[in-house]
């Protein structure tokens, strides 16, 4: 049996991973625009081919935002463009750094009961070398109410972006 490909990344010192097939693109952190009154976990939006893509700060979402990064370290953060199952529009997840793409055997996965993480967002733990990595469940990363609020914010951002489009 072929192994599972994962993308590992760091969120304020915590090692996390997503399944490789869930990640559409990896990008360096672009300039974001941040409309007033955004929820703390939303870092802002960026324009990706005419689409306003929301950026979620995983450190804030997971309650790991205690340390302040200096300006230079923040320049090297990465975005992972993902497509959440059941959602029409892409989403970008902000991580301190994407670390690696790895192939793991099923024996390296230790399932985590849904009740043992907030909204069941950690589906398994993986031992990679001496490091414990949390495999995230993309469809349980946000609560249903958060998904709805984010979709509404995205519609407003897309509308604003459309106002600045120059006709061809």
Coordinates of C-alpha atoms in Angstrom, one line a residue:
X1 CA 0.0 0.0 0.0
X2 CA 1.3 3.5 -0.9
X3 CA 2.0 5.9 1.9
X4 CA 0.1 9.0 2.8
X5 CA 1.6 12.3 1.6
X6 CA 1.4 15.1 4.1
X7 CA 2.6 18.7 4.2
X8 CA 4.1 19.7 7.6
X9 CA 4.2 23.2 8.9
X10 CA 4.9 25.2 12.0
X11 CA 2.3 27.2 14.0
X12 CA 4.1 29.1 16.8
X13 CA 6.3 26.1 17.7
X14 CA 3.5 23.5 17.2
X15 CA 4.1 21.0 14.3
X16 CA 1.0 20.5 12.2
X17 CA 0.2 18.8 8.9
X18 CA -2.4 18.6 6.2
X19 CA -3.0 15.8 3.7
X20 CA -1.1 16.8 0.5
X21 CA -4.2 16.5 -1.8
X22 CA -6.0 19.1 0.3
X23 CA -3.4 21.8 -0.4
X24 CA -3.8 23.5 -3.8
X25 CA -0.8 25.9 -3.6
X26 CA 1.9 27.1 -1.3
X27 CA 2.7 30.9 -1.4
X28 CA 4.9 33.4 0.3
X29 CA 2.9 35.8 2.4
X30 CA 1.6 38.6 0.0
X31 CA 0.4 42.0 1.1
X32 CA -3.0 41.6 2.7
X33 CA -5.8 44.1 3.0
X34 CA -7.7 44.1 6.3
X35 CA -11.1 45.7 6.3
X36 CA -12.2 47.2 9.6
X37 CA -13.9 44.9 12.2
X38 CA -12.5 41.6 11.0
X39 CA -12.5 38.8 13.6
X40 CA -9.0 38.2 15.1
X41 CA -8.4 34.9 13.3
X42 CA -8.8 36.5 9.9
X43 CA -5.5 38.1 8.9
X44 CA -7.1 39.8 5.9
X45 CA -7.7 39.1 2.2
X46 CA -5.5 39.0 -0.9
X47 CA -6.3 39.0 -4.6
X48 CA -5.6 35.7 -6.3
X49 CA -6.5 35.9 -9.9
X50 CA -9.5 38.2 -9.3
X51 CA -10.7 36.3 -6.3
X52 CA -10.7 37.8 -2.8
X53 CA -9.2 34.9 -0.7
X54 CA -9.5 35.1 3.1
X55 CA -6.4 34.3 5.2
X56 CA -6.9 32.5 8.5
X57 CA -4.3 32.9 11.2
X58 CA -3.8 29.4 12.6
X59 CA -1.9 30.7 15.6
X60 CA -4.9 32.8 16.7
X61 CA -7.4 30.1 15.8
X62 CA -5.5 27.6 18.0
X63 CA -4.8 30.0 20.9
X64 CA -1.1 30.0 20.2
X65 CA -0.6 33.7 19.4
X66 CA 1.2 34.6 22.7
X67 CA 4.6 35.5 21.2
X68 CA 5.0 38.5 19.0
X69 CA 7.0 38.0 15.8
X70 CA 9.4 40.7 14.7
X71 CA 8.8 42.2 11.2
X72 CA 11.6 40.3 9.6
X73 CA 10.4 36.8 10.7
X74 CA 6.9 37.7 9.6
X75 CA 8.2 38.2 6.1
X76 CA 9.0 34.5 5.8
X77 CA 5.5 33.1 6.7
X78 CA 3.7 30.9 4.2
X79 CA 0.1 30.6 2.9
X80 CA -1.4 27.3 2.1
X81 CA -4.3 27.6 -0.3
X82 CA -6.9 24.9 0.5
X83 CA -10.3 23.9 -0.6
X84 CA -12.5 23.1 2.4
X85 CA -14.9 20.2 1.6
X86 CA -18.4 21.6 1.0
X87 CA -17.2 25.2 0.5
X88 CA -17.3 26.9 -2.9
X89 CA -14.4 29.3 -2.4
X90 CA -10.7 28.6 -1.5
X91 CA -9.3 29.6 1.8
X92 CA -5.7 30.4 2.8
X93 CA -4.1 29.2 6.0
X94 CA -1.3 31.3 7.4
X95 CA 1.6 29.3 9.0
X96 CA 5.0 30.4 10.4
X97 CA 6.7 28.2 7.9
X98 CA 5.9 25.2 5.7
X99 CA 8.5 22.6 6.6
X100 CA 8.3 19.6 4.4
X101 CA 6.3 17.2 2.2
X102 CA 6.6 13.7 3.6
X103 CA 5.3 10.3 2.9
X104 CA 4.2 8.4 5.9
X105 CA 3.1 4.8 6.5
X106 CA -0.3 4.2 8.0
X107 CA 1.5 2.7 11.1
X108 CA 2.8 6.2 11.9
X109 CA -0.8 7.5 12.4
X110 CA -2.3 7.5 15.8
X111 CA -6.0 8.5 15.5
X112 CA -7.3 11.2 17.9
X113 CA -10.8 10.9 19.2
X114 CA -13.0 13.8 17.9
X115 CA -13.7 15.0 21.4
X116 CA -10.0 15.3 22.3
X117 CA -9.5 18.5 20.2
X118 CA -11.6 21.6 19.6
X119 CA -14.3 20.7 17.1
X120 CA -12.3 17.5 16.4
X121 CA -9.9 19.5 14.2
X122 CA -7.0 17.1 15.0
X123 CA -7.7 13.8 13.3
X124 CA -4.4 12.0 14.1
X125 CA -1.0 12.4 15.6
X126 CA 2.1 11.4 13.6
X127 CA 5.5 10.7 14.9
X128 CA 8.2 12.1 12.5
X129 CA 11.6 11.5 13.9
X130 CA 11.5 13.0 17.4
X131 CA 8.6 15.3 16.7
X132 CA 4.9 14.8 17.3
X133 CA 2.9 16.3 14.4
X134 CA -0.9 17.0 14.5
X135 CA -2.7 16.0 11.3
X136 CA -5.5 18.5 10.9
X137 CA -9.0 17.8 9.6
X138 CA -9.6 20.5 7.1
X139 CA -13.4 20.2 7.2
X140 CA -13.4 20.5 11.1
X141 CA -11.0 23.4 11.3
X142 CA -13.8 26.0 11.6
X143 CA -17.1 25.8 13.4
X144 CA -20.2 26.0 11.1
X145 CA -20.9 29.5 12.4
X146 CA -17.4 30.6 11.6
X147 CA -17.6 29.2 8.1
X148 CA -20.8 31.1 7.5
X149 CA -19.4 34.4 8.9
X150 CA -16.2 33.9 6.8
X151 CA -18.3 33.3 3.6
X152 CA -20.2 36.6 4.3
X153 CA -17.0 38.5 4.9
X154 CA -15.6 36.9 1.6
X155 CA -18.7 38.1 -0.3
X156 CA -18.1 41.7 0.9
X157 CA -14.4 41.5 0.1
X158 CA -15.1 40.2 -3.4
X159 CA -17.7 43.0 -3.9
X160 CA -15.1 45.6 -2.9
X161 CA -12.5 44.0 -5.2
X162 CA -15.0 44.1 -8.1
X163 CA -15.5 47.8 -7.6
X164 CA -11.8 48.4 -8.5
X165 CA -11.8 46.2 -11.6
X166 CA -11.0 48.2 -14.7
X167 CA -13.1 47.1 -17.7
X168 CA -11.1 45.7 -20.6

